[in-house]
Coordinates of C-alpha atoms in Angstrom, one line a residue:
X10 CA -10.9 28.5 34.2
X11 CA -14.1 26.4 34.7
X12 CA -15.2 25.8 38.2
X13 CA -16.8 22.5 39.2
X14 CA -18.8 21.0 42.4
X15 CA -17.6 17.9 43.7
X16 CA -20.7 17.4 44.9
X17 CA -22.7 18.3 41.9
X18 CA -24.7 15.5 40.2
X19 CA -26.8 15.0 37.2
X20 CA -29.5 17.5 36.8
X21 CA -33.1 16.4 38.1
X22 CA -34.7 15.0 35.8
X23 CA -38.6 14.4 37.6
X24 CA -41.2 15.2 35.7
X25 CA -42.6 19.2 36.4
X26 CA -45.0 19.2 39.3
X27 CA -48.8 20.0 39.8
X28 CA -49.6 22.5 38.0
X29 CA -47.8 21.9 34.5
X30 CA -48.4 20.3 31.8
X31 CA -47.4 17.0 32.1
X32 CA -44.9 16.1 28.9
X33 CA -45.9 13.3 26.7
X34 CA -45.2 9.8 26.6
X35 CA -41.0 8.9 25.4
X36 CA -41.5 7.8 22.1
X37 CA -37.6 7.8 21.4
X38 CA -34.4 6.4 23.1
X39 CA -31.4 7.1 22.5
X40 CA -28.9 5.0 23.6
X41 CA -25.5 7.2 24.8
X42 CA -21.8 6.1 23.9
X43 CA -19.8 7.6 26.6
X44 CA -15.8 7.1 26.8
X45 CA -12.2 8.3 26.0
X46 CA -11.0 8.6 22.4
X47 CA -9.6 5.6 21.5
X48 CA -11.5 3.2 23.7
X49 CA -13.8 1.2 21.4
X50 CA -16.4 4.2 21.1
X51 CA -16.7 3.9 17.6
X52 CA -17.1 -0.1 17.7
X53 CA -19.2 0.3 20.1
X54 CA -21.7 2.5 18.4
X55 CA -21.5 0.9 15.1
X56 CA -22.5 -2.8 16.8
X57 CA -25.1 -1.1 18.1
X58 CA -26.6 0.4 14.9
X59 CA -26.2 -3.1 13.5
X60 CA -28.5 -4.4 16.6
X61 CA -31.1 -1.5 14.7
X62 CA -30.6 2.1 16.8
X63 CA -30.0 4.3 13.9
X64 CA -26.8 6.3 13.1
X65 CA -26.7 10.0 12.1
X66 CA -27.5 11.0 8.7
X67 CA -23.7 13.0 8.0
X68 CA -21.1 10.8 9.8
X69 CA -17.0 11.2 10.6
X70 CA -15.8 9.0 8.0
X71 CA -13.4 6.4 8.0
X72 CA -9.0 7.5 8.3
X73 CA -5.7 5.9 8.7
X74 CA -6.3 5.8 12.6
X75 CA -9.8 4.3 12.3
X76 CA -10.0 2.4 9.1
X77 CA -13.6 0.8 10.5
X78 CA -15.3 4.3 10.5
X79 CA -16.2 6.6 13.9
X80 CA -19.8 6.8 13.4
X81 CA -20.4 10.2 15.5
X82 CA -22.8 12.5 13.9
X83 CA -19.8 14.8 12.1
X84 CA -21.3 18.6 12.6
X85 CA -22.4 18.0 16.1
X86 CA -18.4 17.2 16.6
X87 CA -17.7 20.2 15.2
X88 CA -20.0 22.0 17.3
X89 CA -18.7 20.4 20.5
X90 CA -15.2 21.7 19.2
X91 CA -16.6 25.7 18.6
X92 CA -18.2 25.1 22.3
X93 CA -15.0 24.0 24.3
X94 CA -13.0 26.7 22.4
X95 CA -15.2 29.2 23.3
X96 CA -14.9 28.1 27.0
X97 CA -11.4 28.2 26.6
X98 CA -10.9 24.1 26.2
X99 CA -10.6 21.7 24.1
X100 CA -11.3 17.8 23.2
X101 CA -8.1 16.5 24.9
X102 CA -8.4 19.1 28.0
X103 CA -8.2 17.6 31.3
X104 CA -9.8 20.4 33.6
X105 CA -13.3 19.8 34.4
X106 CA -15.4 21.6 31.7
X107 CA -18.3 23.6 32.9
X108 CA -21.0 25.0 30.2
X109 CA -22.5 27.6 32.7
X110 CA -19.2 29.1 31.8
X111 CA -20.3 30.2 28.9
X112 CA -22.8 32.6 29.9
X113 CA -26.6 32.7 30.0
X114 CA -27.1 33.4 26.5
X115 CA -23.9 31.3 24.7
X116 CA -25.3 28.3 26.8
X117 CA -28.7 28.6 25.9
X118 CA -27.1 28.5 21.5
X119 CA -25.6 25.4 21.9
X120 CA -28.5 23.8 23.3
X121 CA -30.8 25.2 20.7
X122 CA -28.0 24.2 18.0
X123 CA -27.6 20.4 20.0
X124 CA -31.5 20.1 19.9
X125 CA -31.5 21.4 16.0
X126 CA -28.9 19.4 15.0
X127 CA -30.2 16.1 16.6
X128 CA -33.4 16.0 15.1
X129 CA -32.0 16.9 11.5
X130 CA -29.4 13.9 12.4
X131 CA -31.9 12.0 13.8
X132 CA -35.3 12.4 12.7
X133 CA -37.9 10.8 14.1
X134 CA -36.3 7.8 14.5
X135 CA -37.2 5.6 17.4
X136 CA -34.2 4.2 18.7
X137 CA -30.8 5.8 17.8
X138 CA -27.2 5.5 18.9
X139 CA -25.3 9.5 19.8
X140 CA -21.3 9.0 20.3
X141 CA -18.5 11.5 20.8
X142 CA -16.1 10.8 23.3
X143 CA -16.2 14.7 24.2
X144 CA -20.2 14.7 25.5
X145 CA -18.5 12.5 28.4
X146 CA -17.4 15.8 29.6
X147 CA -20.7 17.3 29.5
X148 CA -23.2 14.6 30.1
X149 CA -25.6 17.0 32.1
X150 CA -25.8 19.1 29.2
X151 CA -26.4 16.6 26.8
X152 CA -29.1 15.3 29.9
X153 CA -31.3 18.2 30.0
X154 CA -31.5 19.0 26.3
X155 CA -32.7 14.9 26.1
X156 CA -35.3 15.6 28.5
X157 CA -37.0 18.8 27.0
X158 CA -37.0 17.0 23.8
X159 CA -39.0 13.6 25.3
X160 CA -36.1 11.5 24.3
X161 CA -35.1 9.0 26.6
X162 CA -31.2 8.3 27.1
X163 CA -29.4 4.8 28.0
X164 CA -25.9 4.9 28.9
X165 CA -23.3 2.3 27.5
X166 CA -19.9 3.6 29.0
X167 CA -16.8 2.0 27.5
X168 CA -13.4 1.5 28.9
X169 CA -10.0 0.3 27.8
X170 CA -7.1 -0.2 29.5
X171 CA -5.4 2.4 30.1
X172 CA -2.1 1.7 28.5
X173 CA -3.8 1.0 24.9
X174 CA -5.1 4.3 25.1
X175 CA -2.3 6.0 26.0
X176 CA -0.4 3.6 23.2
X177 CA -2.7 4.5 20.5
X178 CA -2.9 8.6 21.4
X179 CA 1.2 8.7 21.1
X180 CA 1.1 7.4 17.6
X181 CA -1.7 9.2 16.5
X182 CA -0.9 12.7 17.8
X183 CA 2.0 11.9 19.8
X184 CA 0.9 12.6 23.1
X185 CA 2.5 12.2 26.3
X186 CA 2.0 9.1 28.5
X187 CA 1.3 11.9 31.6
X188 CA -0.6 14.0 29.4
X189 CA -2.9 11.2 27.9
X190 CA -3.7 9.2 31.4
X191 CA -5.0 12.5 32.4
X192 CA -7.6 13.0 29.4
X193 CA -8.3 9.5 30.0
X194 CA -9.3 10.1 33.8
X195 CA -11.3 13.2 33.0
X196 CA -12.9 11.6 30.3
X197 CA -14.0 8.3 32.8
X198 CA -14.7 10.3 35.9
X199 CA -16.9 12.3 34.4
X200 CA -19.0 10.4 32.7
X201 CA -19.2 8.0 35.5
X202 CA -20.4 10.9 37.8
X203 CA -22.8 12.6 35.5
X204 CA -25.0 8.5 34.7
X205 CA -24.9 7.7 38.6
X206 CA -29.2 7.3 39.0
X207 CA -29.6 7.1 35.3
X208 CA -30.0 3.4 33.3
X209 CA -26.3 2.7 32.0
X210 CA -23.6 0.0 31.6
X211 CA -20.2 -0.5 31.6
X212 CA -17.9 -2.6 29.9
X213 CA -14.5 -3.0 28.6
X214 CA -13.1 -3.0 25.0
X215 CA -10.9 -5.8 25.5
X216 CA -13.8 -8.2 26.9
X217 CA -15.9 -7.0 23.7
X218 CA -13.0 -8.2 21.2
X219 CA -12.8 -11.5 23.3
X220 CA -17.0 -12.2 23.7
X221 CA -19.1 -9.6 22.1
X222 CA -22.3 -12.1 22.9
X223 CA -21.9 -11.1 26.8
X224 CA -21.4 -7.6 26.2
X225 CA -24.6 -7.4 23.8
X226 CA -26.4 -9.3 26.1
X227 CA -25.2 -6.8 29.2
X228 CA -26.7 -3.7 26.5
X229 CA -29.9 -5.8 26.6
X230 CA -30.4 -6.9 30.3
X231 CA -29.4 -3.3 31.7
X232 CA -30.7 -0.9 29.8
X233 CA -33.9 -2.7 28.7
X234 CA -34.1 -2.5 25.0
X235 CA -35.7 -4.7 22.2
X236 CA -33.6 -5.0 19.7
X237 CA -35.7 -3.7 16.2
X238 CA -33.4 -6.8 14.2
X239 CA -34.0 -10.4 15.2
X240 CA -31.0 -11.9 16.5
X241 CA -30.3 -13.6 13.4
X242 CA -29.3 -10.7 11.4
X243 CA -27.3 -9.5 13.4
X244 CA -25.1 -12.6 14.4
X245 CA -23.0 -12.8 11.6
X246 CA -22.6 -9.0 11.1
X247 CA -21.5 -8.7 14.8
X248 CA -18.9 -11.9 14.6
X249 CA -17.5 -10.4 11.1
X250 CA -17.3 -6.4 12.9
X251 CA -15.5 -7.1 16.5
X252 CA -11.8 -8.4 15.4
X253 CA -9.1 -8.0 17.2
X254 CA -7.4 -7.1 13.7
X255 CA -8.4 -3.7 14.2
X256 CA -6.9 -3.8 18.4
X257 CA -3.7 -2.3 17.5
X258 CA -2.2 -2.0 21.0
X259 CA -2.8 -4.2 23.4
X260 CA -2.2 -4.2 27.7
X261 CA -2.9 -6.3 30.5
X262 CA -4.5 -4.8 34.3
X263 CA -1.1 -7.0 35.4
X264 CA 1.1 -4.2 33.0
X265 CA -0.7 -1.5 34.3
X266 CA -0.3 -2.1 37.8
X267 CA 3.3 -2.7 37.4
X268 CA 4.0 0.5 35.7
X269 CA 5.9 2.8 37.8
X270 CA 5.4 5.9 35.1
X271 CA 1.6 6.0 35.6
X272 CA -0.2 7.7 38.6
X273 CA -1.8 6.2 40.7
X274 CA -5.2 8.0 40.5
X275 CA -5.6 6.1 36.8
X276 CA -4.5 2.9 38.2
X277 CA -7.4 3.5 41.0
X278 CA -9.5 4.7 38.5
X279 CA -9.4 1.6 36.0
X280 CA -10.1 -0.8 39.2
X281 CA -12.9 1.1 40.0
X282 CA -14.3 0.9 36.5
X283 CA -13.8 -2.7 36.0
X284 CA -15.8 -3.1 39.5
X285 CA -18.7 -0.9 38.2
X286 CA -18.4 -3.6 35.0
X287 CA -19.5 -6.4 37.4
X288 CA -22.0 -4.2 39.8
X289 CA -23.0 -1.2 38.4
X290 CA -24.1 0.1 41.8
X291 CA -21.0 -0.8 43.7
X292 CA -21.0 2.2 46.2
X293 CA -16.9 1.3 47.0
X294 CA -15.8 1.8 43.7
X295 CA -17.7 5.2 43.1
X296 CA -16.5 6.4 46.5
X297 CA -13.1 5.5 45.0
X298 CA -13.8 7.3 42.1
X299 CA -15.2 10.4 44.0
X300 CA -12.1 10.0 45.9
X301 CA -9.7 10.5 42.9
X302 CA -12.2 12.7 41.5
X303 CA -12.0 15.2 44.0
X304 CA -8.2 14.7 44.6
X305 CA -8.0 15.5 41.0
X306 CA -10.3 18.5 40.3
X307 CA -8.3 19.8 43.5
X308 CA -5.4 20.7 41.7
X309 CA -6.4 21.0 38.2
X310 CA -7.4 24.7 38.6
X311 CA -3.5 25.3 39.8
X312 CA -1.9 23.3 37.8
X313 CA -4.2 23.1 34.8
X314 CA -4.8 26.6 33.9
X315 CA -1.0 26.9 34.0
X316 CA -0.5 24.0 32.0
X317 CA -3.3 25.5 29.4
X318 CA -2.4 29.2 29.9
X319 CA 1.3 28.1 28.5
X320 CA 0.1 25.5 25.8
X321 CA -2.3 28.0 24.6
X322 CA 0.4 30.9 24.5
X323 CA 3.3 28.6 22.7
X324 CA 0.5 27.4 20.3
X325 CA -0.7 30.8 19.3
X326 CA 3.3 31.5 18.8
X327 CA 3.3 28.8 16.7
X328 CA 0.3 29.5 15.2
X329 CA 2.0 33.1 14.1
X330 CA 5.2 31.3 12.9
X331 CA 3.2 29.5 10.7
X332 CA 1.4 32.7 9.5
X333 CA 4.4 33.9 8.5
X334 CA 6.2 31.0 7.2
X335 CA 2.8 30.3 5.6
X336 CA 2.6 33.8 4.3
X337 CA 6.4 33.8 2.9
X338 CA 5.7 30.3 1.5
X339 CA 2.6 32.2 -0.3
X340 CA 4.7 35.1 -1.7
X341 CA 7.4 32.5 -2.9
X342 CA 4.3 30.3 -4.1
X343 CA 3.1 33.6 -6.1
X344 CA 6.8 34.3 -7.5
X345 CA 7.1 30.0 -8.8
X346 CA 3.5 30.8 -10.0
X347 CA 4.9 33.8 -12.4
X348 CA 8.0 31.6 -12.9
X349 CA 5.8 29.0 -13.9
X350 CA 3.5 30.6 -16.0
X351 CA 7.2 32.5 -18.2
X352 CA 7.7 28.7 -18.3
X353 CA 4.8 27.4 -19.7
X354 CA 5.0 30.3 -22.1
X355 CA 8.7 29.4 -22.9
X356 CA 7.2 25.9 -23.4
X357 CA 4.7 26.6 -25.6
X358 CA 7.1 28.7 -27.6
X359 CA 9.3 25.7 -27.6
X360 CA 7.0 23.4 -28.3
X361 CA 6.0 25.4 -31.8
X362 CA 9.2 25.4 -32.3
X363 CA 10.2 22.2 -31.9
X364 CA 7.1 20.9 -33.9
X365 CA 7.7 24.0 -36.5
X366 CA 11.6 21.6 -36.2
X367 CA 9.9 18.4 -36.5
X368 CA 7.9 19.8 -39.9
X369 CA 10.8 21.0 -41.8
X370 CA 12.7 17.3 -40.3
X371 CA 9.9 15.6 -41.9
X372 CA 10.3 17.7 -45.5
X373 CA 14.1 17.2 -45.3
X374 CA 13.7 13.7 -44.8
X375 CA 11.1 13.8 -47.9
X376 CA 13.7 15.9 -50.2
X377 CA 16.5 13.8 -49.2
X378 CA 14.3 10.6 -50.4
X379 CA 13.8 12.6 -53.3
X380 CA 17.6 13.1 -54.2
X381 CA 18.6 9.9 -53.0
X382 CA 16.0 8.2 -55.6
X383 CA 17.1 10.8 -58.3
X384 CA 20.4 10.1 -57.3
X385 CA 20.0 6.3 -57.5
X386 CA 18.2 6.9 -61.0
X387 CA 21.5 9.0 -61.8
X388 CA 24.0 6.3 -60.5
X389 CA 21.9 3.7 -62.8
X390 CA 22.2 5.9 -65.6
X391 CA 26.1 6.7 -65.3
X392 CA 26.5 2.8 -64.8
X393 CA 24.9 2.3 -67.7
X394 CA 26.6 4.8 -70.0
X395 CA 29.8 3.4 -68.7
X396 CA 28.6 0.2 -69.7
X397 CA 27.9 1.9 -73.0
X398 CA 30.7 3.9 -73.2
X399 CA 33.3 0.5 -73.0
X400 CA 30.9 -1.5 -75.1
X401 CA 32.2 1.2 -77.6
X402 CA 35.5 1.1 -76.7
X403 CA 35.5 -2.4 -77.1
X404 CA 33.6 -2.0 -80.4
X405 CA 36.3 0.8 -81.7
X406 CA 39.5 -1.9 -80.5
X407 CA 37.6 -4.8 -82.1
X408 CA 36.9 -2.1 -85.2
X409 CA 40.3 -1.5 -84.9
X410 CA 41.6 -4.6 -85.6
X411 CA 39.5 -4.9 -88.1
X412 CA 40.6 -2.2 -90.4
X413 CA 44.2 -3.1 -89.3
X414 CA 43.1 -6.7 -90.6
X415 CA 41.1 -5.3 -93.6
X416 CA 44.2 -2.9 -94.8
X417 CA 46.7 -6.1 -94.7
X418 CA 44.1 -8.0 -96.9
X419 CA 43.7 -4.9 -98.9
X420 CA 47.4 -4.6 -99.8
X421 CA 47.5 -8.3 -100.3
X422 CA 44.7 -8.1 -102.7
X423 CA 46.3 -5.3 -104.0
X424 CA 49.6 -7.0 -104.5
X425 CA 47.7 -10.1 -106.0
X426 CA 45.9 -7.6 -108.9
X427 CA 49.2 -6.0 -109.6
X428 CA 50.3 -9.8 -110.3
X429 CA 46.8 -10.6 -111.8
X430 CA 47.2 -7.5 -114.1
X431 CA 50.9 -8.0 -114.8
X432 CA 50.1 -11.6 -115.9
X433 CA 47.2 -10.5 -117.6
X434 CA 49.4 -8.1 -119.9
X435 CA 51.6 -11.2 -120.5
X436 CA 48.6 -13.4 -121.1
X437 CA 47.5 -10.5 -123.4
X438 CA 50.5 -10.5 -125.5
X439 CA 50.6 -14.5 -125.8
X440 CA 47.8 -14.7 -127.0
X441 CA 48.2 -11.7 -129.5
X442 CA 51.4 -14.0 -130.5
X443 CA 49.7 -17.2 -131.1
X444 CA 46.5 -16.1 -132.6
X445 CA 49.2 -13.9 -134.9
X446 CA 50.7 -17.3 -135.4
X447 CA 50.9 -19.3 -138.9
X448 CA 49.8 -22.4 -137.4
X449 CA 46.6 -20.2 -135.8
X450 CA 45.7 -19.3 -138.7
X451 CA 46.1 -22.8 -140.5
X452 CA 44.2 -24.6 -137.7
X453 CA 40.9 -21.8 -137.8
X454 CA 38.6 -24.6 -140.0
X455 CA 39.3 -27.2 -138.1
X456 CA 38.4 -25.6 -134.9
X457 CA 35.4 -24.0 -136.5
X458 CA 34.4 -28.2 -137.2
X459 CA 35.2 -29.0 -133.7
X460 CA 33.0 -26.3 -132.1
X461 CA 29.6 -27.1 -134.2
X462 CA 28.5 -30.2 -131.6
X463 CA 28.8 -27.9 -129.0
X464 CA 27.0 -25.2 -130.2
X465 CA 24.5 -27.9 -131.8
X466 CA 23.7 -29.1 -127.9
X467 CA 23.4 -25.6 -126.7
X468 CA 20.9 -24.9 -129.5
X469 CA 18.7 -27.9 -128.6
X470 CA 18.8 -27.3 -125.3
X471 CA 17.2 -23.5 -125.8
X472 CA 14.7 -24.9 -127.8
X473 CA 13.4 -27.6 -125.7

């Protein structure tokens, strides 16, 4: 793997001598972000851009794990992840990384692509703000590209106790506590190293959340910078962005020390650190630091490349499980596809069907509306024939009677002219015998004189 000088420092960065041209004026800062993931990198560099440096134009956006945002220029991440894989490492290694590795020519792509991309991020903006936890490997890299593009870099290296970070990395991509206080002390000791000389300042996560004024203020005294916005605009912005709503996992120096499960090169470490916070030129706590530093890249190469060598080998294993579970998942994808398109056919069909169904339910319903009516019109009609048909019934009984009645007065009315006509016959021959009578005959003038006063009255009677 990747070979690295313990005694190797930051490039020199003195101007060229007598002879060449001297380079012009700095007419941009950039002020650096260097840390572990899961520090306070990201709220670090976003308080900053609200103090006026300039983020990137294409950012990492906001997730689950980092609801705030990251604010690191995105493709520059990505190309820091294309570089480390093509060096054989990776963002959470914990060897020392070495970009001469590379070779002559790889090297000298990166840079060009590093220079490209910060000026298409950047512009020509005066003061801006670069963060990605994974340039704290490769500071001097980042260093001498800086330099042959006139931009001068300020370093603002954040820390967090160690227990937070190894807290946060198990829930996010559950890491190891060994595994994650080793990227944790690549991440600090190397970035330490590479800024010793250079204008930087450290400070700790926790303090931030509890009194962001002193670590603004710390930015402003060490590193020299005049804020572009007035300290009123960003007061309010500053108090409303550091909460300790967003601190998820939280751990004391006191838990840390007392921790038997972490080594004692991270507990060294973190002292140091917070020693550097109060003088940043503390020679003890950067000999401590080169102590552990050494002590560590000492027995990274044995252990390390094993370590990698094994990871890399079980995850290209599982990398071809996948393929093939991925690829049998595809074939069965492509066989539910087919299944799913024969059903969506056999839907469609169904579907005509059903409303070719719901058609001829719709004319039924209609027809049998039509033959209930008729047969209601029927029913109305039968009643009232049967209605009809026993008013005539009851007309025929009551006839009935009738002629029963009528044929009993008949025959009485018969009997009475049979009496009528009998007594007639008798009256007939009485009267035969009286007017056949003497005395009838006798009495014929003097009924001729009673009759005249009679027929006297009628006769007046006509002619008035």
């Amino acid at each position: 793997m990747i070979k690295h000088s313990l005694s190797e420092n930051l490039r020199d960065t003195v101007p060229p001598t007598t002879g060449e041209a001297k380079p012009a004026p700095v007419q941009r800062t950039c002020i650096m972000v260097l840390g572990m993931h899961r520090s306070g990198t990201s709220a670090l560099a976003r308080a900053i851009s609200l103090l006026g440096a300039d983020l990137p134009k294409n950012m990492l956006g906001a997730n689950p794990t980092n609801e705030t945002g990251h604010w690191e220029p995105l493709r520059l991440m990505e190309l820091h992840d294309r570089m480390l894989a093509e060096a054989g490492s990776r963002w959470d290694d914990w060897r020392p990384f070495e970009p001469a590795d590379l070779g002559t020519s790889r090297l000298r792509f990166y840079e060009a692509e590093i220079e490209r991309l910060i000026d298409e991020e950047y512009g020509s903006a005066p003061l801006f703000v670069l963060k990605d936890p994974r340039i704290s490997r490769f500071v001097p890299l980042y260093a001498d590209i800086m330099k042959r593009m006139r931009v001068d870099v300020r370093y603002v290296l954040i820390e967090r106790n160690p227990l937070a970070v190894i807290a946060s990395l198990a829930k996010r991509d559950r890491f190891t506590m060994c595994f994650s206080g080793l990227v944790w002390l690549r991440h600090g000791l190397e970035a330490e190293h590479a800024t010793r000389g250079r204008p930087r300042v450290f400070l700790s996560y926790e303090d931030m959340l509890n009194n962001w004024r002193n670590g603004i203020e710390a930015i402003t005294s060490a590193l020299g910078i005049n804020w572009p916005h007035s300290e009123m605009e960003w007061q309010t912005a500053l108090s409303n962005h550091f909460s300790e709503n967003h601190q998820h996992h939280v751990a004391s120096a006191y838990q840390l020390e007392a921790d038997q499960d972490i080594n004692d090169w991270i507990k060294q470490a973190y002292r140091a650190v917070r020693a550097l916070e109060k003088d940043p030129t503390d020679g003890a706590a950067m000999l401590q630091l080169d102590t552990v530093r050494g002590a560590f890249d000492s027995l990274s190469p044995v252990f390390g490349d094993a370590f990698f060598s094994e990871l890399s080998a079980r995850e290209r294993a599982a990398a071809e499980r996948f393929e093939l579970q991925r690829h049998a998942a595809d074939q069965r994808m492509a066989e539910l596809e087919e299944t799913c398109i024969g059903a969506a056919a056999r839907e469609t069909q169904l579907t005509q069907q059903l409303r070719n169904l719901q058609l001829l339910a719709v004319e039924t319903a209609a027809r049998e509306a039509d033959l209930m009516a008729q047969a209601d019109h029927e029913a109305q009609r039968a009643n009232g024939a049967e209605k009809r048909v026993q008013d005539l019934i009851e007309e025929s009984e009551r006839l009935k009677g009738e002629s029963e009645r009528l044929k009993i007065e008949s025959s009485r009315l018969k009997a009475e002219s049979e009496r009528l006509k009998v007594e007639s016959e008798c009256l007939k021959v009485e009267i035969h015998q009286i007017k056949s009578s003497f005395g009838w005959r006798v009495t014929y003038p003097a009924r001729c004189l009673m009759s005249l006063p009679r027929a006297f009255t009628r006769w007046r009677k006509r002619q008035s």
